[in-house]
Amino acid sequence: MRARRLQVADAVAWTGAILGTAGVESDAARTAAEMMVRTEARGVRTHGLTRLASYLEKMQAGEVNPAARITVRKQAGVCTVDADGALGQVAAARAVDEGMSLLQDAPSVICRIRNCGHLGALGIYALVAAEHGYLALVFQRTPPLMGLAGFGGPALGNNPMGFGCPIPGPGPLVFDMACSVAARGHVLVAAREQRPIPDGWALDAQGRPTTSAEAALHGSLMPMAGHKGLGLAMMAECLAGALAGGDVESLRSGQSVPRSGAAGGQSTLIWLVNPALTTGSAFDAYLQAWTGSFKAHAGPGGRLPGERASALEAQANREGLELSGSLAAELDDIGAARQLAVPWTQGH
């Protein structure tokens, strides 16, 4: 299977139209499509268009609500979003917008999202806030995914987190990470492409180390840095679970992650800070000095988190997205089933 190319604007329009066939309202479908395509363009291919098929499956199964009616409650320093089972991209984008509106008068805002789907790459929401001049921390709670050798199964979510910070001059410093050695999306891609995963990524259902992607999907992910990774995941559980008002019943029922992708009905916490109302000009002055020092010591190849992704996004906007043969085939199948052919760039 050969790689195919798709222009960014065409990818957004087509993805939004596909989500519309599943019952997602047009504005929400456009928002979700923009987030997914921008994630793809920035090189996070495990959380971009490769997730479309699983989102459609979850909407069809009722795990994600395509016709969600999101409600927002605001109080001093807190914005609570009841997502009504919405696609995570829609819920998180709404939360960031609502939270930023409160930052005009408050130095810090906590955004709590309840009952939403998989957010994709969390860094994209931190990036949006940072592009507006705000600092952002994003946490999402997941059902149990991680374990250590000897555990009786997954004991804790890999609870991803993202961070974004505006930097004077270049684009924002932004990154995200799961608390596992590798995000589950990498295992899903390996399973789809029928290739092994590196040693040290996962355990099988019996708690034994495995390099089989399929066995890993039925077993546990390994936490990064051992117990330190578990500690970070526990911190995220306290923030994105307890503080965000996560569903206690899902804990009691032992909700698990389906083989095809991330579970719906999750909780998220986004913390936004307005540097202008906290440290003022000292914030920019410090960052300018620190990033300059970092790059001077790092040498010609040194770069801040987010710089490579920004360059990839600029390239994608000029030349289009280059999608792997396996993903292109999957998108063709999705389009054929809904009578919406993928508008591939001709000649590629």
mmCIF file of C-alpha atoms in Angstrom:
data_model
loop_
_atom_site.group_PDB
_atom_site.id
_atom_site.type_symbol
_atom_site.label_atom_id
_atom_site.label_comp_id
_atom_site.label_asym_id
_atom_site.label_seq_id
_atom_site.Cartn_x
_atom_site.Cartn_y
_atom_site.Cartn_z
ATOM 1 C CA MET A 1 0.000 0.000 0.000
ATOM 2 C CA ARG A 2 1.389 3.355 -1.017
ATOM 3 C CA ALA A 3 1.257 6.597 0.948
ATOM 4 C CA ARG A 4 -1.288 9.181 -0.168
ATOM 5 C CA ARG A 5 -1.434 12.957 0.162
ATOM 6 C CA LEU A 6 -4.358 15.045 1.342
ATOM 7 C CA GLN A 7 -4.564 18.832 1.572
ATOM 8 C CA VAL A 8 -5.231 20.125 5.084
ATOM 9 C CA ALA A 9 -8.403 22.047 4.197
ATOM 10 C CA ASP A 10 -9.766 19.018 2.316
ATOM 11 C CA ALA A 11 -8.931 16.766 5.252
ATOM 12 C CA VAL A 12 -10.853 19.013 7.658
ATOM 13 C CA ALA A 13 -13.880 19.261 5.361
ATOM 14 C CA TRP A 14 -13.971 15.510 4.651
ATOM 15 C CA THR A 15 -13.457 14.478 8.285
ATOM 16 C CA GLY A 16 -16.169 16.884 9.407
ATOM 17 C CA ALA A 17 -18.539 15.507 6.778
ATOM 18 C CA ILE A 18 -17.811 11.936 7.886
ATOM 19 C CA LEU A 19 -18.542 12.845 11.511
ATOM 20 C CA GLY A 20 -21.736 14.495 10.291
ATOM 21 C CA THR A 21 -22.918 11.174 8.855
ATOM 22 C CA ALA A 22 -22.686 9.785 12.396
ATOM 23 C CA GLY A 23 -25.022 12.494 13.671
ATOM 24 C CA VAL A 24 -22.525 15.102 14.903
ATOM 25 C CA GLU A 25 -23.839 18.649 14.501
ATOM 26 C CA SER A 26 -21.963 20.651 11.869
ATOM 27 C CA ASP A 27 -20.125 23.108 14.153
ATOM 28 C CA ALA A 28 -19.088 20.330 16.545
ATOM 29 C CA ALA A 29 -18.011 18.136 13.627
ATOM 30 C CA ARG A 30 -15.895 20.974 12.248
ATOM 31 C CA THR A 31 -14.246 21.536 15.642
ATOM 32 C CA ALA A 32 -13.425 17.849 16.087
ATOM 33 C CA ALA A 33 -12.123 17.603 12.529
ATOM 34 C CA GLU A 34 -9.873 20.645 12.960
ATOM 35 C CA MET A 35 -8.372 19.226 16.157
ATOM 36 C CA MET A 36 -7.791 15.780 14.633
ATOM 37 C CA VAL A 37 -6.250 17.142 11.436
ATOM 38 C CA ARG A 38 -4.070 19.661 13.270
ATOM 39 C CA THR A 39 -2.818 16.840 15.486
ATOM 40 C CA GLU A 40 -2.014 14.813 12.359
ATOM 41 C CA ALA A 41 -0.270 17.778 10.758
ATOM 42 C CA ARG A 42 1.923 18.275 13.819
ATOM 43 C CA GLY A 43 3.251 14.730 13.530
ATOM 44 C CA VAL A 44 1.261 13.068 16.341
ATOM 45 C CA ARG A 45 -0.039 10.406 13.992
ATOM 46 C CA THR A 46 -1.104 8.000 16.729
ATOM 47 C CA HIS A 47 -3.787 10.489 17.812
ATOM 48 C CA GLY A 48 -4.844 12.108 14.558
ATOM 49 C CA LEU A 49 -6.835 10.646 11.677
ATOM 50 C CA THR A 50 -5.967 7.107 12.719
ATOM 51 C CA ARG A 51 -8.516 7.575 15.535
ATOM 52 C CA LEU A 52 -11.431 8.383 13.243
ATOM 53 C CA ALA A 53 -12.548 4.779 12.798
ATOM 54 C CA SER A 54 -12.667 4.118 16.542
ATOM 55 C CA TYR A 55 -14.623 7.340 17.173
ATOM 56 C CA LEU A 56 -17.209 6.265 14.617
ATOM 57 C CA GLU A 57 -17.441 2.839 16.255
ATOM 58 C CA LYS A 58 -17.955 4.424 19.677
ATOM 59 C CA MET A 59 -20.719 6.683 18.420
ATOM 60 C CA GLN A 60 -22.449 3.759 16.746
ATOM 61 C CA ALA A 61 -22.166 1.729 19.952
ATOM 62 C CA GLY A 62 -23.553 4.578 22.075
ATOM 63 C CA GLU A 63 -20.345 5.032 24.057
ATOM 64 C CA VAL A 64 -19.918 8.552 22.650
ATOM 65 C CA ASN A 65 -22.918 10.834 22.104
ATOM 66 C CA PRO A 66 -22.858 12.445 18.629
ATOM 67 C CA ALA A 67 -25.784 14.724 19.531
ATOM 68 C CA ALA A 68 -24.401 15.839 22.888
ATOM 69 C CA ARG A 69 -25.793 18.978 24.508
ATOM 70 C CA ILE A 70 -22.851 20.468 26.357
ATOM 71 C CA THR A 71 -23.659 22.656 29.364
ATOM 72 C CA VAL A 72 -21.273 25.045 31.127
ATOM 73 C CA ARG A 73 -21.354 26.389 34.681
ATOM 74 C CA LYS A 74 -19.002 29.188 35.703
ATOM 75 C CA GLN A 75 -18.034 30.409 39.144
ATOM 76 C CA ALA A 76 -15.037 32.223 40.597
ATOM 77 C CA GLY A 77 -11.950 30.554 39.155
ATOM 78 C CA VAL A 78 -13.793 27.415 38.068
ATOM 79 C CA CYS A 79 -15.475 26.400 34.812
ATOM 80 C CA THR A 80 -17.402 23.104 34.867
ATOM 81 C CA VAL A 81 -18.323 21.509 31.531
ATOM 82 C CA ASP A 82 -20.860 18.685 31.444
ATOM 83 C CA ALA A 83 -20.025 17.150 28.081
ATOM 84 C CA ASP A 84 -23.040 14.825 27.871
ATOM 85 C CA GLY A 85 -20.839 12.128 26.351
ATOM 86 C CA ALA A 86 -19.509 14.372 23.561
ATOM 87 C CA LEU A 87 -16.440 13.739 21.468
ATOM 88 C CA GLY A 88 -13.469 14.745 23.580
ATOM 89 C CA GLN A 89 -12.184 17.198 20.970
ATOM 90 C CA VAL A 90 -15.466 19.112 21.088
ATOM 91 C CA ALA A 91 -15.685 19.139 24.895
ATOM 92 C CA ALA A 92 -12.056 20.169 25.453
ATOM 93 C CA ALA A 93 -12.133 22.924 22.824
ATOM 94 C CA ARG A 94 -15.276 24.306 24.476
ATOM 95 C CA ALA A 95 -13.665 24.137 27.925
ATOM 96 C CA VAL A 96 -10.561 26.007 26.771
ATOM 97 C CA ASP A 97 -12.676 28.724 25.120
ATOM 98 C CA GLU A 98 -14.847 29.143 28.199
ATOM 99 C CA GLY A 99 -11.853 29.097 30.526
ATOM 100 C CA MET A 100 -9.964 31.700 28.520
ATOM 101 C CA SER A 101 -12.974 34.007 28.713
ATOM 102 C CA LEU A 102 -12.669 33.928 32.521
ATOM 103 C CA LEU A 103 -8.939 34.718 32.396
ATOM 104 C CA GLN A 104 -9.671 38.320 31.477
ATOM 105 C CA ASP A 105 -10.384 38.971 35.159
ATOM 106 C CA ALA A 106 -8.832 35.983 36.966
ATOM 107 C CA PRO A 107 -5.158 34.987 37.073
ATOM 108 C CA SER A 108 -6.029 31.268 37.196
ATOM 109 C CA VAL A 109 -8.972 29.124 36.106
ATOM 110 C CA ILE A 110 -9.648 25.423 36.614
ATOM 111 C CA CYS A 111 -11.759 23.833 33.875
ATOM 112 C CA ARG A 112 -13.435 20.559 34.817
ATOM 113 C CA ILE A 113 -14.865 18.346 32.082
ATOM 114 C CA ARG A 114 -17.207 15.515 32.967
ATOM 115 C CA ASN A 115 -18.382 12.641 30.797
ATOM 116 C CA CYS A 116 -16.425 13.206 27.605
ATOM 117 C CA GLY A 117 -14.771 10.971 25.043
ATOM 118 C CA HIS A 118 -11.096 10.517 24.202
ATOM 119 C CA LEU A 119 -9.384 13.889 23.743
ATOM 120 C CA GLY A 120 -6.718 12.702 21.326
ATOM 121 C CA ALA A 121 -3.375 14.435 21.898
ATOM 122 C CA LEU A 122 -3.733 16.678 24.942
ATOM 123 C CA GLY A 123 -1.004 19.028 23.762
ATOM 124 C CA ILE A 124 -3.277 20.485 21.089
ATOM 125 C CA TYR A 125 -5.495 22.151 23.722
ATOM 126 C CA ALA A 126 -2.495 23.419 25.684
ATOM 127 C CA LEU A 127 -1.177 24.787 22.369
ATOM 128 C CA VAL A 128 -4.389 26.722 21.674
ATOM 129 C CA ALA A 129 -4.264 28.337 25.127
ATOM 130 C CA ALA A 130 -0.556 29.156 24.768
ATOM 131 C CA GLU A 131 -1.165 30.730 21.357
ATOM 132 C CA HIS A 132 -3.502 33.144 23.181
ATOM 133 C CA GLY A 133 -0.792 33.977 25.717
ATOM 134 C CA TYR A 134 -1.861 31.630 28.509
ATOM 135 C CA LEU A 135 -0.121 28.801 30.323
ATOM 136 C CA ALA A 136 -2.003 25.486 30.353
ATOM 137 C CA LEU A 137 -1.854 22.100 32.041
ATOM 138 C CA VAL A 138 -4.187 19.375 30.768
ATOM 139 C CA PHE A 139 -4.884 16.021 32.428
ATOM 140 C CA GLN A 140 -7.255 13.239 31.348
ATOM 141 C CA ARG A 141 -8.136 10.221 33.415
ATOM 142 C CA THR A 142 -8.364 6.856 31.629
ATOM 143 C CA PRO A 143 -9.591 3.455 32.808
ATOM 144 C CA PRO A 144 -6.858 1.074 34.053
ATOM 145 C CA LEU A 145 -4.190 0.454 31.409
ATOM 146 C CA MET A 146 -0.895 0.147 33.267
ATOM 147 C CA GLY A 147 0.665 -2.498 35.427
ATOM 148 C CA LEU A 148 3.991 -3.857 36.567
ATOM 149 C CA ALA A 149 5.241 -7.419 36.302
ATOM 150 C CA GLY A 150 3.411 -9.517 38.864
ATOM 151 C CA PHE A 151 0.249 -7.386 38.885
ATOM 152 C CA GLY A 152 -2.991 -9.265 38.356
ATOM 153 C CA GLY A 153 -3.856 -6.966 35.443
ATOM 154 C CA PRO A 154 -4.032 -3.250 34.634
ATOM 155 C CA ALA A 155 -4.262 -1.305 37.889
ATOM 156 C CA LEU A 156 -4.100 2.360 36.880
ATOM 157 C CA GLY A 157 -4.746 4.497 33.824
ATOM 158 C CA ASN A 158 -1.867 5.836 31.795
ATOM 159 C CA ASN A 159 -3.543 9.193 32.469
ATOM 160 C CA PRO A 160 -1.969 11.485 29.849
ATOM 161 C CA MET A 161 -1.005 15.086 30.492
ATOM 162 C CA GLY A 162 -0.145 18.068 28.332
ATOM 163 C CA PHE A 163 1.583 21.386 28.916
ATOM 164 C CA GLY A 164 1.722 24.612 26.961
ATOM 165 C CA CYS A 165 3.534 27.889 27.639
ATOM 166 C CA PRO A 166 3.801 31.041 25.495
ATOM 167 C CA ILE A 167 7.407 31.887 24.624
ATOM 168 C CA PRO A 168 8.503 35.345 23.412
ATOM 169 C CA GLY A 169 9.509 35.155 19.762
ATOM 170 C CA PRO A 170 9.054 31.519 18.658
ATOM 171 C CA GLY A 171 5.883 29.491 18.924
ATOM 172 C CA PRO A 172 4.734 28.117 22.281
ATOM 173 C CA LEU A 173 6.609 25.478 24.221
ATOM 174 C CA VAL A 174 4.210 22.546 24.159
ATOM 175 C CA PHE A 175 4.310 18.815 24.784
ATOM 176 C CA ASP A 176 2.175 15.965 25.979
ATOM 177 C CA MET A 177 2.831 12.480 27.253
ATOM 178 C CA ALA A 178 1.166 9.432 28.678
ATOM 179 C CA CYS A 179 2.473 8.024 31.938
ATOM 180 C CA SER A 180 3.264 4.752 30.184
ATOM 181 C CA VAL A 181 6.526 4.030 28.369
ATOM 182 C CA ALA A 182 4.612 4.447 25.110
ATOM 183 C CA ALA A 183 1.102 5.717 24.470
ATOM 184 C CA ARG A 184 -1.468 3.032 23.697
ATOM 185 C CA GLY A 185 -1.926 4.629 20.284
ATOM 186 C CA HIS A 186 1.530 3.360 19.285
ATOM 187 C CA VAL A 187 0.455 -0.167 20.195
ATOM 188 C CA LEU A 188 -2.784 0.197 18.210
ATOM 189 C CA VAL A 189 -0.841 1.341 15.132
ATOM 190 C CA ALA A 190 1.622 -1.555 15.498
ATOM 191 C CA ALA A 191 -1.245 -4.027 15.771
ATOM 192 C CA ARG A 192 -2.902 -2.612 12.656
ATOM 193 C CA GLU A 193 0.366 -2.830 10.734
ATOM 194 C CA GLN A 194 1.057 -6.330 12.131
ATOM 195 C CA ARG A 195 4.476 -5.498 13.515
ATOM 196 C CA PRO A 196 5.993 -6.088 16.961
ATOM 197 C CA ILE A 197 6.463 -3.468 19.643
ATOM 198 C CA PRO A 198 9.767 -2.829 21.456
ATOM 199 C CA ASP A 199 10.660 -4.802 24.525
ATOM 200 C CA GLY A 200 9.775 -2.966 27.732
ATOM 201 C CA TRP A 201 6.554 -1.411 26.458
ATOM 202 C CA ALA A 202 3.973 -3.872 27.704
ATOM 203 C CA LEU A 203 2.910 -7.051 29.504
ATOM 204 C CA ASP A 204 0.544 -9.734 28.234
ATOM 205 C CA ALA A 205 -2.645 -10.817 30.048
ATOM 206 C CA GLN A 206 -0.569 -13.061 32.336
ATOM 207 C CA GLY A 207 1.695 -10.181 33.377
ATOM 208 C CA ARG A 208 4.661 -11.336 31.285
ATOM 209 C CA PRO A 209 6.778 -9.010 29.122
ATOM 210 C CA THR A 210 5.691 -9.133 25.475
ATOM 211 C CA THR A 211 6.634 -7.673 22.108
ATOM 212 C CA SER A 212 3.311 -8.691 20.530
ATOM 213 C CA ALA A 213 1.078 -5.673 19.937
ATOM 214 C CA GLU A 214 -2.036 -7.867 20.051
ATOM 215 C CA ALA A 215 -1.002 -9.428 23.355
ATOM 216 C CA ALA A 216 -0.276 -5.966 24.752
ATOM 217 C CA LEU A 217 -3.776 -4.766 23.882
ATOM 218 C CA HIS A 218 -5.163 -7.557 26.060
ATOM 219 C CA GLY A 219 -2.581 -7.000 28.802
ATOM 220 C CA SER A 220 -1.012 -3.939 30.413
ATOM 221 C CA LEU A 221 1.209 -1.036 29.431
ATOM 222 C CA MET A 222 4.393 -0.516 31.431
ATOM 223 C CA PRO A 223 4.723 2.805 33.301
ATOM 224 C CA MET A 224 7.593 5.038 32.290
ATOM 225 C CA ALA A 225 10.426 5.050 34.849
ATOM 226 C CA GLY A 226 8.700 2.312 36.848
ATOM 227 C CA HIS A 227 7.184 3.548 40.091
ATOM 228 C CA LYS A 228 7.821 7.184 39.113
ATOM 229 C CA GLY A 229 5.428 6.742 36.192
ATOM 230 C CA LEU A 230 2.850 5.237 38.516
ATOM 231 C CA GLY A 231 3.253 8.252 40.802
ATOM 232 C CA LEU A 232 2.600 10.700 37.955
ATOM 233 C CA ALA A 233 -0.468 8.707 36.927
ATOM 234 C CA MET A 234 -1.733 8.815 40.514
ATOM 235 C CA MET A 235 -1.294 12.601 40.547
ATOM 236 C CA ALA A 236 -3.362 12.824 37.347
ATOM 237 C CA GLU A 237 -5.978 10.514 38.908
ATOM 238 C CA CYS A 238 -6.347 12.931 41.820
ATOM 239 C CA LEU A 239 -6.677 15.927 39.484
ATOM 240 C CA ALA A 240 -8.533 14.631 36.415
ATOM 241 C CA GLY A 241 -10.529 12.078 38.399
ATOM 242 C CA ALA A 242 -11.333 13.329 41.884
ATOM 243 C CA LEU A 243 -10.982 17.114 41.423
ATOM 244 C CA ALA A 244 -12.721 17.065 38.049
ATOM 245 C CA GLY A 245 -15.664 15.163 39.537
ATOM 246 C CA GLY A 246 -15.153 11.887 37.691
ATOM 247 C CA ASP A 247 -17.731 9.118 37.702
ATOM 248 C CA VAL A 248 -17.354 6.972 40.824
ATOM 249 C CA GLU A 249 -19.635 4.267 39.398
ATOM 250 C CA SER A 250 -17.181 3.611 36.565
ATOM 251 C CA LEU A 251 -14.573 2.786 39.209
ATOM 252 C CA ARG A 252 -16.917 0.411 40.998
ATOM 253 C CA SER A 253 -17.952 -1.312 37.784
ATOM 254 C CA GLY A 254 -14.333 -1.849 36.730
ATOM 255 C CA GLN A 255 -14.592 -0.066 33.349
ATOM 256 C CA SER A 256 -11.930 -1.251 30.925
ATOM 257 C CA VAL A 257 -10.525 0.117 27.683
ATOM 258 C CA PRO A 258 -11.836 -1.633 24.547
ATOM 259 C CA ARG A 259 -9.293 -3.200 22.215
ATOM 260 C CA SER A 260 -10.173 -0.795 19.389
ATOM 261 C CA GLY A 261 -9.397 2.415 21.223
ATOM 262 C CA ALA A 262 -9.903 4.625 24.263
ATOM 263 C CA ALA A 263 -13.019 4.469 26.422
ATOM 264 C CA GLY A 264 -15.648 7.199 26.546
ATOM 265 C CA GLY A 265 -17.306 8.771 29.586
ATOM 266 C CA GLN A 266 -14.066 10.108 31.060
ATOM 267 C CA SER A 267 -13.169 13.204 33.078
ATOM 268 C CA THR A 268 -10.590 15.884 32.372
ATOM 269 C CA LEU A 269 -9.017 18.815 34.179
ATOM 270 C CA ILE A 270 -7.484 21.827 32.428
ATOM 271 C CA TRP A 271 -5.682 24.455 34.480
ATOM 272 C CA LEU A 272 -5.206 27.811 32.753
ATOM 273 C CA VAL A 273 -3.043 30.684 34.012
ATOM 274 C CA ASN A 274 -2.828 34.261 32.745
ATOM 275 C CA PRO A 275 0.820 35.339 33.222
ATOM 276 C CA ALA A 276 -0.097 38.982 32.645
ATOM 277 C CA LEU A 277 -2.157 38.942 35.844
ATOM 278 C CA THR A 278 0.439 37.034 37.888
ATOM 279 C CA THR A 279 4.049 38.035 37.157
ATOM 280 C CA GLY A 280 3.498 40.584 34.389
ATOM 281 C CA SER A 281 6.490 41.406 32.179
ATOM 282 C CA ALA A 282 8.831 39.386 34.420
ATOM 283 C CA PHE A 283 7.319 36.212 32.948
ATOM 284 C CA ASP A 284 8.444 37.003 29.398
ATOM 285 C CA ALA A 285 11.802 38.307 30.559
ATOM 286 C CA TYR A 286 12.583 35.104 32.424
ATOM 287 C CA LEU A 287 11.498 32.829 29.569
ATOM 288 C CA GLN A 288 13.485 34.802 27.037
ATOM 289 C CA ALA A 289 16.625 34.476 29.164
ATOM 290 C CA TRP A 290 16.056 30.802 29.974
ATOM 291 C CA THR A 291 15.288 29.661 26.423
ATOM 292 C CA GLY A 292 18.287 31.599 25.144
ATOM 293 C CA SER A 293 20.530 29.877 27.677
ATOM 294 C CA PHE A 294 19.053 26.476 26.869
ATOM 295 C CA LYS A 295 19.661 26.818 23.152
ATOM 296 C CA ALA A 296 23.161 28.163 23.659
ATOM 297 C CA HIS A 297 24.108 25.068 25.643
ATOM 298 C CA ALA A 298 22.115 22.645 23.476
ATOM 299 C CA GLY A 299 23.964 23.646 20.325
ATOM 300 C CA PRO A 300 22.731 23.847 16.710
ATOM 301 C CA GLY A 301 20.440 20.834 17.060
ATOM 302 C CA GLY A 302 18.807 22.015 20.267
ATOM 303 C CA ARG A 303 15.135 22.887 20.098
ATOM 304 C CA LEU A 304 12.268 23.476 22.457
ATOM 305 C CA PRO A 305 9.312 21.070 22.659
ATOM 306 C CA GLY A 306 6.830 22.124 20.004
ATOM 307 C CA GLU A 307 9.308 23.564 17.492
ATOM 308 C CA ARG A 308 9.530 20.411 15.410
ATOM 309 C CA ALA A 309 5.724 20.018 15.468
ATOM 310 C CA SER A 310 5.324 23.633 14.383
ATOM 311 C CA ALA A 311 7.663 23.074 11.440
ATOM 312 C CA LEU A 312 5.786 19.909 10.439
ATOM 313 C CA GLU A 313 2.475 21.772 10.605
ATOM 314 C CA ALA A 314 3.810 24.543 8.388
ATOM 315 C CA GLN A 315 5.029 21.938 5.897
ATOM 316 C CA ALA A 316 1.669 20.154 5.937
ATOM 317 C CA ASN A 317 -0.142 23.428 5.297
ATOM 318 C CA ARG A 318 2.112 24.020 2.262
ATOM 319 C CA GLU A 319 2.320 20.508 0.843
ATOM 320 C CA GLY A 320 -0.583 18.590 2.357
ATOM 321 C CA LEU A 321 -0.687 15.658 4.773
ATOM 322 C CA GLU A 322 1.210 12.547 3.766
ATOM 323 C CA LEU A 323 -0.676 9.538 5.141
ATOM 324 C CA SER A 324 0.622 5.979 5.313
ATOM 325 C CA GLY A 325 -0.755 3.385 2.940
ATOM 326 C CA SER A 326 -2.521 1.496 5.728
ATOM 327 C CA LEU A 327 -4.223 4.630 7.062
ATOM 328 C CA ALA A 328 -5.140 5.762 3.533
ATOM 329 C CA ALA A 329 -6.805 2.400 2.910
ATOM 330 C CA GLU A 330 -8.695 2.671 6.187
ATOM 331 C CA LEU A 331 -9.948 6.153 5.310
ATOM 332 C CA ASP A 332 -10.979 4.935 1.853
ATOM 333 C CA ASP A 333 -13.056 2.204 3.509
ATOM 334 C CA ILE A 334 -14.696 4.744 5.821
ATOM 335 C CA GLY A 335 -15.505 7.000 2.890
ATOM 336 C CA ALA A 336 -16.859 4.177 0.738
ATOM 337 C CA ALA A 337 -19.174 3.007 3.519
ATOM 338 C CA ARG A 338 -20.638 6.523 3.751
ATOM 339 C CA GLN A 339 -20.478 7.420 0.060
ATOM 340 C CA LEU A 340 -17.987 10.211 0.735
ATOM 341 C CA ALA A 341 -14.801 9.538 -1.190
ATOM 342 C CA VAL A 342 -11.573 10.870 0.282
ATOM 343 C CA PRO A 343 -10.465 13.902 -1.813
ATOM 344 C CA TRP A 344 -6.883 12.708 -2.315
ATOM 345 C CA THR A 345 -4.455 15.056 -4.016
ATOM 346 C CA GLN A 346 -4.088 13.897 -7.606
ATOM 347 C CA GLY A 347 -0.733 12.508 -8.666
ATOM 348 C CA HIS A 348 0.126 11.023 -5.265
#
